[in-house]
Amino acid sequence: MRVIIAALAVLITGNAVAQCDSSVHMFNIPYVKNSSYFPSAYSTRLDEISEEHKSKNGYLLLEFQVQKNQKSDELRAYNLWLAERRIHRVKSYLTESSFPAPIVTRILTAGMDKRRDISVTWCPIKAPTVKSFELAE
């Protein structure tokens, strides 16, 4: 419940940025050229992290990097569309399999390398500390 409230607070504040200072990079999901379907072997890996993070506070960060310099605006638009499809498929898979934590997605649009993978990272959220005090009578 605390994780959901924290995620909603981030979304309500306007320009929300997924800040993940103490992240744990888990793995990358590779893609073949021009495909938005991830290899079936990664379904098992996604199922494993779903089970592993059932009782942990945090969120899953899915990032895809799109190369900054493209041959044309049409190619850049296509690659952005493909990046969105790739992230959507992973997020849909996790949602349909009842992933227990929020999922944050991010497309980085100024990449320097030609890459075709989604970075899967766990971002823990520390529970807020509540100090107890006694009222004076």
Coordinates of N, CA, C and O in Angstrom, one line a residue:
M1 N 0.8 -1.2 0.0 CA 0.0 0.0 0.0 C 0.9 1.3 0.0 O 0.6 2.2 -0.7
R2 N 1.9 1.2 0.8 CA 2.8 2.4 0.8 C 3.5 2.7 -0.5 O 3.7 3.8 -0.9
V3 N 3.8 1.6 -1.2 CA 4.4 1.8 -2.5 C 3.4 2.4 -3.5 O 3.8 3.3 -4.3
I4 N 2.2 2.0 -3.4 CA 1.2 2.6 -4.3 C 1.0 4.1 -4.0 O 0.9 4.9 -4.9
I5 N 0.9 4.4 -2.7 CA 0.8 5.8 -2.3 C 2.0 6.6 -2.8 O 1.9 7.7 -3.3
A6 N 3.2 6.1 -2.6 CA 4.4 6.8 -3.1 C 4.4 7.0 -4.6 O 4.7 8.1 -5.1
A7 N 4.0 6.0 -5.3 CA 3.9 6.1 -6.8 C 2.9 7.2 -7.2 O 3.1 8.0 -8.1
L8 N 1.7 7.2 -6.5 CA 0.7 8.2 -6.8 C 1.2 9.6 -6.5 O 1.0 10.5 -7.2
A9 N 1.9 9.7 -5.4 CA 2.5 11.0 -5.0 C 3.4 11.5 -6.1 O 3.4 12.7 -6.4
V10 N 4.2 10.6 -6.6 CA 5.2 11.0 -7.7 C 4.4 11.5 -8.9 O 4.7 12.5 -9.6
L11 N 3.4 10.8 -9.3 CA 2.6 11.1 -10.5 C 1.8 12.4 -10.3 O 1.6 13.2 -11.3
I12 N 1.3 12.7 -9.2 CA 0.5 13.9 -8.9 C 1.4 15.2 -8.9 O 0.9 16.2 -9.3
T13 N 2.6 15.1 -8.6 CA 3.4 16.3 -8.5 C 3.8 17.0 -9.8 O 4.4 18.0 -9.8
G14 N 3.3 16.5 -10.9 CA 3.5 17.2 -12.2 C 4.6 16.5 -13.0 O 4.5 15.4 -13.4
N15 N 5.8 17.2 -13.1 CA 6.9 16.6 -13.9 C 7.6 15.5 -13.1 O 8.5 15.8 -12.4
A16 N 7.0 14.4 -13.1 CA 7.6 13.3 -12.3 C 8.8 12.7 -13.0 O 8.8 12.5 -14.2
V17 N 9.8 12.4 -12.3 CA 11.0 11.8 -12.8 C 11.3 10.6 -11.9 O 11.3 10.6 -10.7
A18 N 11.6 9.5 -12.6 CA 11.9 8.2 -11.9 C 13.3 8.3 -11.4 O 14.2 8.1 -12.2
Q19 N 13.5 8.7 -10.2 CA 14.8 8.8 -9.6 C 15.1 7.5 -8.9 O 14.4 7.1 -8.0
C20 N 16.2 6.9 -9.2 CA 16.5 5.5 -8.7 C 18.0 5.5 -8.3 O 18.8 5.0 -9.0
D21 N 18.2 6.1 -7.1 CA 19.6 6.2 -6.7 C 20.3 4.9 -6.3 O 21.5 4.7 -6.6
S22 N 19.6 4.0 -5.6 CA 20.2 2.8 -5.2 C 19.6 1.6 -6.0 O 19.1 0.6 -5.5
S23 N 19.7 1.8 -7.3 CA 19.1 0.8 -8.2 C 19.9 -0.5 -8.3 O 21.1 -0.6 -8.0
V24 N 19.1 -1.6 -8.7 CA 19.7 -2.9 -8.9 C 19.4 -3.3 -10.3 O 18.3 -3.7 -10.6
H25 N 20.4 -3.2 -11.2 CA 20.2 -3.6 -12.6 C 20.1 -5.1 -12.6 O 21.0 -5.8 -12.1
M26 N 19.0 -5.6 -13.2 CA 18.8 -7.0 -13.1 C 19.3 -7.7 -14.4 O 20.0 -8.7 -14.4
F27 N 18.8 -7.2 -15.6 CA 19.2 -7.8 -16.8 C 18.7 -6.9 -18.0 O 17.9 -6.0 -17.7
N28 N 19.1 -7.2 -19.2 CA 18.6 -6.5 -20.4 C 17.9 -7.5 -21.2 O 18.2 -8.7 -21.3
I29 N 16.8 -7.1 -21.8 CA 16.0 -7.9 -22.7 C 16.4 -7.5 -24.1 O 16.1 -6.4 -24.6
P30 N 17.1 -8.4 -24.9 CA 17.5 -8.0 -26.3 C 16.3 -8.3 -27.3 O 15.4 -9.1 -27.0
Y31 N 16.4 -7.5 -28.4 CA 15.4 -7.7 -29.4 C 16.1 -7.8 -30.8 O 17.2 -7.2 -31.0
V32 N 15.5 -8.6 -31.7 CA 16.0 -8.7 -33.0 C 15.5 -7.4 -33.8 O 14.6 -6.7 -33.4
K33 N 16.2 -7.1 -34.8 CA 15.9 -5.9 -35.6 C 14.5 -5.9 -36.1 O 13.9 -6.9 -36.5
N34 N 13.8 -4.7 -35.9 CA 12.4 -4.5 -36.3 C 11.4 -5.3 -35.7 O 10.3 -5.5 -36.2
S35 N 11.7 -5.9 -34.5 CA 10.7 -6.7 -33.8 C 10.4 -6.1 -32.4 O 11.3 -5.5 -31.8
S36 N 9.1 -6.2 -32.0 CA 8.8 -5.7 -30.7 C 8.5 -6.9 -29.7 O 8.1 -6.7 -28.6
Y37 N 8.7 -8.1 -30.2 CA 8.5 -9.3 -29.4 C 9.8 -9.7 -28.7 O 10.8 -9.9 -29.3
F38 N 9.7 -9.9 -27.3 CA 10.9 -10.3 -26.6 C 11.0 -11.8 -26.6 O 10.0 -12.5 -26.7
P39 N 12.3 -12.3 -26.6 CA 12.5 -13.8 -26.6 C 11.8 -14.5 -25.4 O 11.7 -13.9 -24.3
S40 N 11.2 -15.6 -25.7 CA 10.4 -16.3 -24.7 C 11.2 -16.7 -23.4 O 10.6 -16.8 -22.3
A41 N 12.5 -16.8 -23.6 CA 13.3 -17.1 -22.4 C 13.2 -16.0 -21.3 O 13.4 -16.3 -20.1
Y42 N 12.9 -14.8 -21.7 CA 12.8 -13.7 -20.8 C 11.5 -13.7 -20.0 O 11.3 -13.0 -19.0
S43 N 10.5 -14.4 -20.5 CA 9.2 -14.6 -19.8 C 9.5 -15.2 -18.4 O 9.0 -14.8 -17.4
T44 N 10.4 -16.2 -18.4 CA 10.8 -16.9 -17.2 C 11.5 -16.0 -16.3 O 11.2 -15.9 -15.1
R45 N 12.4 -15.2 -16.8 CA 13.1 -14.2 -16.0 C 12.2 -13.2 -15.4 O 12.3 -12.8 -14.2
L46 N 11.2 -12.7 -16.2 CA 10.3 -11.8 -15.6 C 9.4 -12.4 -14.6 O 9.1 -11.7 -13.5
D47 N 9.0 -13.6 -14.7 CA 8.2 -14.4 -13.7 C 9.0 -14.5 -12.4 O 8.5 -14.3 -11.3
E48 N 10.3 -14.7 -12.6 CA 11.2 -14.9 -11.4 C 11.3 -13.6 -10.6 O 11.2 -13.6 -9.4
I49 N 11.4 -12.5 -11.3 CA 11.5 -11.2 -10.5 C 10.2 -10.8 -9.9 O 10.2 -10.2 -8.9
S50 N 9.1 -11.2 -10.6 CA 7.8 -11.0 -10.0 C 7.7 -11.7 -8.7 O 7.2 -11.2 -7.7
E51 N 8.1 -13.0 -8.6 CA 8.0 -13.7 -7.4 C 9.0 -13.2 -6.3 O 8.7 -13.1 -5.2
E52 N 10.2 -12.8 -6.8 CA 11.2 -12.3 -5.9 C 10.9 -11.0 -5.2 O 11.3 -10.7 -4.1
H53 N 10.1 -10.2 -5.9 CA 9.7 -8.8 -5.3 C 8.3 -8.7 -4.8 O 7.8 -7.6 -4.6
K54 N 7.7 -9.8 -4.4 CA 6.4 -9.8 -3.9 C 6.2 -9.0 -2.6 O 5.3 -8.2 -2.4
S55 N 7.2 -9.1 -1.7 CA 7.1 -8.4 -0.5 C 8.1 -7.2 -0.3 O 8.3 -6.8 0.8
K56 N 8.6 -6.8 -1.4 CA 9.6 -5.7 -1.3 C 9.0 -4.3 -1.7 O 8.1 -4.3 -2.6
N57 N 9.4 -3.3 -1.1 CA 8.9 -1.9 -1.4 C 9.8 -1.4 -2.5 O 11.0 -1.4 -2.4
G58 N 9.2 -0.9 -3.6 CA 10.0 -0.3 -4.7 C 9.2 -0.4 -6.0 O 8.0 -0.6 -5.9
Y59 N 9.9 -0.1 -7.0 CA 9.2 -0.2 -8.4 C 10.2 -0.7 -9.4 O 11.4 -0.7 -9.2
L60 N 9.7 -1.2 -10.5 CA 10.5 -1.7 -11.6 C 10.6 -0.6 -12.6 O 9.6 0.0 -13.0
L61 N 11.8 -0.4 -13.1 CA 12.1 0.6 -14.1 C 12.5 -0.1 -15.4 O 13.5 -0.9 -15.4
L62 N 11.7 0.2 -16.4 CA 12.0 -0.3 -17.8 C 12.5 0.8 -18.6 O 11.8 1.8 -18.8
E63 N 13.7 0.7 -19.1 CA 14.3 1.8 -19.9 C 14.7 1.3 -21.3 O 15.3 0.2 -21.4
F64 N 14.4 2.1 -22.3 CA 14.9 1.8 -23.7 C 15.6 3.0 -24.2 O 15.1 4.1 -24.1
Q65 N 16.7 2.8 -24.9 CA 17.5 3.9 -25.4 C 17.3 4.0 -26.9 O 17.5 3.0 -27.6
V66 N 17.0 5.2 -27.4 CA 16.9 5.4 -28.8 C 18.0 6.3 -29.2 O 18.3 7.3 -28.6
Q67 N 18.7 5.9 -30.3 CA 19.8 6.7 -30.8 C 19.5 8.1 -31.2 O 18.4 8.3 -31.8
K68 N 20.3 9.1 -30.8 CA 20.0 10.5 -31.0 C 20.1 10.8 -32.5 O 19.2 11.5 -33.0
N69 N 21.2 10.4 -33.1 CA 21.4 10.8 -34.6 C 20.8 9.7 -35.4 O 21.3 8.6 -35.4
Q70 N 19.8 10.0 -36.2 CA 19.2 9.1 -37.1 C 19.3 9.6 -38.6 O 19.5 10.8 -38.8
K71 N 19.2 8.7 -39.5 CA 19.3 9.1 -40.9 C 18.2 10.1 -41.4 O 18.4 10.9 -42.2
S72 N 17.0 9.9 -40.8 CA 15.9 10.8 -41.2 C 14.9 10.9 -40.0 O 14.9 10.1 -39.1
D73 N 14.0 11.9 -40.2 CA 12.9 12.1 -39.2 C 12.0 10.9 -39.2 O 11.5 10.5 -38.1
E74 N 11.7 10.3 -40.3 CA 10.9 9.1 -40.5 C 11.5 7.9 -39.7 O 10.7 7.2 -39.0
L75 N 12.8 7.7 -39.8 CA 13.4 6.6 -39.2 C 13.4 6.8 -37.6 O 13.1 5.9 -36.9
R76 N 13.6 8.1 -37.2 CA 13.5 8.4 -35.8 C 12.1 8.1 -35.2 O 12.0 7.5 -34.2
A77 N 11.1 8.6 -36.0 CA 9.7 8.3 -35.6 C 9.4 6.8 -35.5 O 8.8 6.4 -34.5
Y78 N 9.9 6.1 -36.5 CA 9.7 4.6 -36.5 C 10.4 4.0 -35.2 O 9.8 3.2 -34.5
N79 N 11.6 4.4 -35.0 CA 12.3 3.8 -33.8 C 11.7 4.2 -32.5 O 11.7 3.4 -31.6
L80 N 11.2 5.4 -32.4 CA 10.4 5.8 -31.2 C 9.2 4.9 -31.0 O 8.8 4.5 -29.9
W81 N 8.5 4.7 -32.1 CA 7.3 3.9 -32.1 C 7.6 2.5 -31.7 O 7.0 1.9 -30.8
L82 N 8.7 1.9 -32.2 CA 9.1 0.6 -31.9 C 9.6 0.5 -30.5 O 9.2 -0.5 -29.8
A83 N 10.2 1.5 -30.0 CA 10.6 1.5 -28.5 C 9.4 1.4 -27.6 O 9.4 0.7 -26.6
E84 N 8.4 2.2 -28.0 CA 7.2 2.2 -27.2 C 6.5 0.8 -27.2 O 6.0 0.4 -26.2
R85 N 6.5 0.2 -28.4 CA 5.9 -1.1 -28.5 C 6.6 -2.1 -27.7 O 6.0 -3.0 -27.0
R86 N 7.9 -2.1 -27.7 CA 8.8 -3.0 -26.9 C 8.5 -2.9 -25.5 O 8.3 -3.9 -24.7
I87 N 8.5 -1.6 -25.0 CA 8.3 -1.4 -23.6 C 6.8 -1.8 -23.2 O 6.6 -2.4 -22.2
H88 N 5.9 -1.5 -24.1 CA 4.5 -1.9 -23.8 C 4.3 -3.4 -23.7 O 3.6 -3.9 -22.8
R89 N 5.0 -4.1 -24.5 CA 4.8 -5.6 -24.4 C 5.4 -6.2 -23.1 O 4.8 -7.0 -22.5
V90 N 6.5 -5.6 -22.7 CA 7.1 -6.1 -21.4 C 6.2 -5.7 -20.2 O 5.8 -6.5 -19.4
K91 N 5.7 -4.5 -20.3 CA 4.8 -4.0 -19.2 C 3.5 -4.7 -19.2 O 3.0 -5.1 -18.1
S92 N 3.0 -5.0 -20.3 CA 1.7 -5.8 -20.4 C 1.9 -7.2 -19.9 O 1.0 -7.7 -19.2
Y93 N 3.0 -7.8 -20.2 CA 3.3 -9.1 -19.7 C 3.3 -9.1 -18.2 O 2.7 -10.0 -17.5
L94 N 4.0 -8.2 -17.6 CA 4.1 -8.1 -16.2 C 2.8 -7.8 -15.5 O 2.4 -8.4 -14.5
T95 N 2.0 -6.9 -16.1 CA 0.7 -6.5 -15.6 C -0.2 -7.7 -15.6 O -0.9 -8.0 -14.7
E96 N -0.2 -8.4 -16.8 CA -1.1 -9.6 -16.9 C -0.7 -10.7 -16.0 O -1.6 -11.5 -15.6
S97 N 0.5 -10.8 -15.6 CA 1.0 -11.8 -14.6 C 1.0 -11.3 -13.2 O 1.6 -11.9 -12.3
S98 N 0.3 -10.2 -13.0 CA 0.1 -9.6 -11.6 C 1.4 -9.2 -10.9 O 1.6 -9.5 -9.8
F99 N 2.2 -8.5 -11.6 CA 3.5 -8.0 -11.0 C 3.1 -7.2 -9.8 O 2.2 -6.3 -9.9
P100 N 3.7 -7.4 -8.6 CA 3.2 -6.8 -7.4 C 3.6 -5.4 -7.2 O 3.1 -4.7 -6.2
A101 N 4.4 -4.8 -8.0 CA 4.9 -3.4 -7.7 C 4.6 -2.5 -8.9 O 4.4 -3.0 -10.0
P102 N 4.7 -1.2 -8.7 CA 4.5 -0.3 -9.8 C 5.6 -0.5 -10.9 O 6.7 -0.9 -10.5
I103 N 5.3 -0.2 -12.1 CA 6.2 -0.3 -13.2 C 6.3 1.1 -13.9 O 5.3 1.6 -14.3
V104 N 7.6 1.6 -13.9 CA 7.8 2.9 -14.5 C 8.6 2.6 -15.8 O 9.5 1.8 -15.8
T105 N 8.2 3.3 -16.8 CA 8.9 3.1 -18.1 C 9.5 4.5 -18.5 O 9.0 5.5 -18.2
R106 N 10.6 4.3 -19.2 CA 11.3 5.6 -19.7 C 12.0 5.2 -21.0 O 12.7 4.2 -21.1
I107 N 11.8 6.1 -22.0 CA 12.5 6.0 -23.3 C 13.5 7.2 -23.3 O 13.2 8.3 -23.2
L108 N 14.8 6.8 -23.4 CA 15.9 7.8 -23.4 C 16.1 8.1 -24.9 O 16.4 7.2 -25.7
T109 N 15.9 9.4 -25.3 CA 16.0 9.7 -26.7 C 17.3 10.4 -27.2 O 17.3 10.9 -28.3
A110 N 18.3 10.3 -26.3 CA 19.6 10.9 -26.7 C 20.7 9.9 -26.6 O 21.8 10.3 -26.3
G111 N 20.4 8.7 -27.0 CA 21.4 7.6 -26.9 C 22.5 7.8 -27.9 O 22.2 8.2 -29.1
M112 N 23.7 7.4 -27.6 CA 24.8 7.5 -28.5 C 25.1 6.2 -29.2 O 25.6 6.2 -30.3
D113 N 24.7 5.1 -28.6 CA 25.0 3.8 -29.1 C 23.7 3.2 -29.8 O 22.6 3.6 -29.5
K114 N 24.0 2.4 -30.8 CA 22.9 1.7 -31.5 C 22.6 0.4 -30.6 O 23.3 -0.5 -30.6
R115 N 21.4 0.5 -29.9 CA 21.1 -0.6 -29.0 C 19.7 -1.1 -29.3 O 18.8 -0.3 -29.7
R116 N 19.4 -2.3 -29.0 CA 18.1 -2.9 -29.1 C 17.7 -3.7 -27.9 O 17.4 -4.9 -28.0
D117 N 17.8 -3.1 -26.7 CA 17.4 -3.9 -25.5 C 16.7 -3.0 -24.5 O 16.9 -1.8 -24.5
I118 N 15.9 -3.6 -23.7 CA 15.3 -2.9 -22.6 C 16.1 -3.3 -21.3 O 16.4 -4.4 -21.0
S119 N 16.4 -2.2 -20.6 CA 17.1 -2.4 -19.3 C 16.0 -2.6 -18.2 O 15.1 -1.8 -18.1
V120 N 16.2 -3.7 -17.4 CA 15.2 -4.0 -16.4 C 16.0 -3.7 -15.0 O 17.0 -4.4 -14.7
T121 N 15.4 -2.8 -14.3 CA 16.1 -2.3 -13.0 C 15.1 -2.3 -11.9 O 14.0 -1.8 -12.1
W122 N 15.5 -2.8 -10.7 CA 14.7 -2.7 -9.5 C 15.1 -1.4 -8.7 O 16.3 -1.2 -8.5
C123 N 14.2 -0.6 -8.3 CA 14.4 0.6 -7.6 C 13.8 0.5 -6.2 O 12.5 0.6 -6.1
P124 N 14.5 0.2 -5.2 CA 13.9 0.1 -3.9 C 13.5 1.4 -3.3 O 14.1 2.4 -3.6
I125 N 12.4 1.4 -2.6 CA 11.9 2.6 -1.9 C 12.0 2.3 -0.4 O 11.4 1.4 0.1
K126 N 12.7 3.2 0.3 CA 12.8 3.0 1.7 C 11.5 3.5 2.3 O 10.9 4.5 2.0
A127 N 11.0 2.7 3.3 CA 9.7 3.1 4.0 C 10.0 4.3 4.8 O 11.1 4.4 5.4
P128 N 9.1 5.2 4.8 CA 9.3 6.5 5.6 C 9.4 6.1 7.1 O 8.7 5.2 7.6
T129 N 10.3 6.8 7.8 CA 10.4 6.5 9.2 C 9.4 7.4 10.0 O 9.3 8.6 9.7
V130 N 8.7 6.8 10.9 CA 7.7 7.6 11.7 C 8.3 7.6 13.1 O 8.5 6.5 13.7
K131 N 8.4 8.8 13.6 CA 8.9 8.9 15.0 C 7.7 9.0 15.9 O 6.7 9.7 15.6
S132 N 7.7 8.3 17.0 CA 6.7 8.3 17.9 C 7.0 9.3 19.0 O 8.2 9.5 19.3
F133 N 6.0 9.9 19.6 CA 6.3 10.9 20.7 C 5.1 10.8 21.6 O 4.0 10.4 21.3
E134 N 5.4 11.3 22.8 CA 4.4 11.3 23.8 C 3.9 12.8 24.1 O 4.7 13.7 24.1
L135 N 2.6 13.0 24.3 CA 2.1 14.3 24.6 C 2.2 14.5 26.0 O 1.9 13.7 26.9
A136 N 2.6 15.7 26.4 CA 2.7 16.1 27.8 C 1.3 16.5 28.3 O 0.5 17.1 27.6
E137 N 1.0 16.1 29.5 CA -0.3 16.4 30.0 C -0.3 17.7 30.7 O 0.5 18.3 31.2

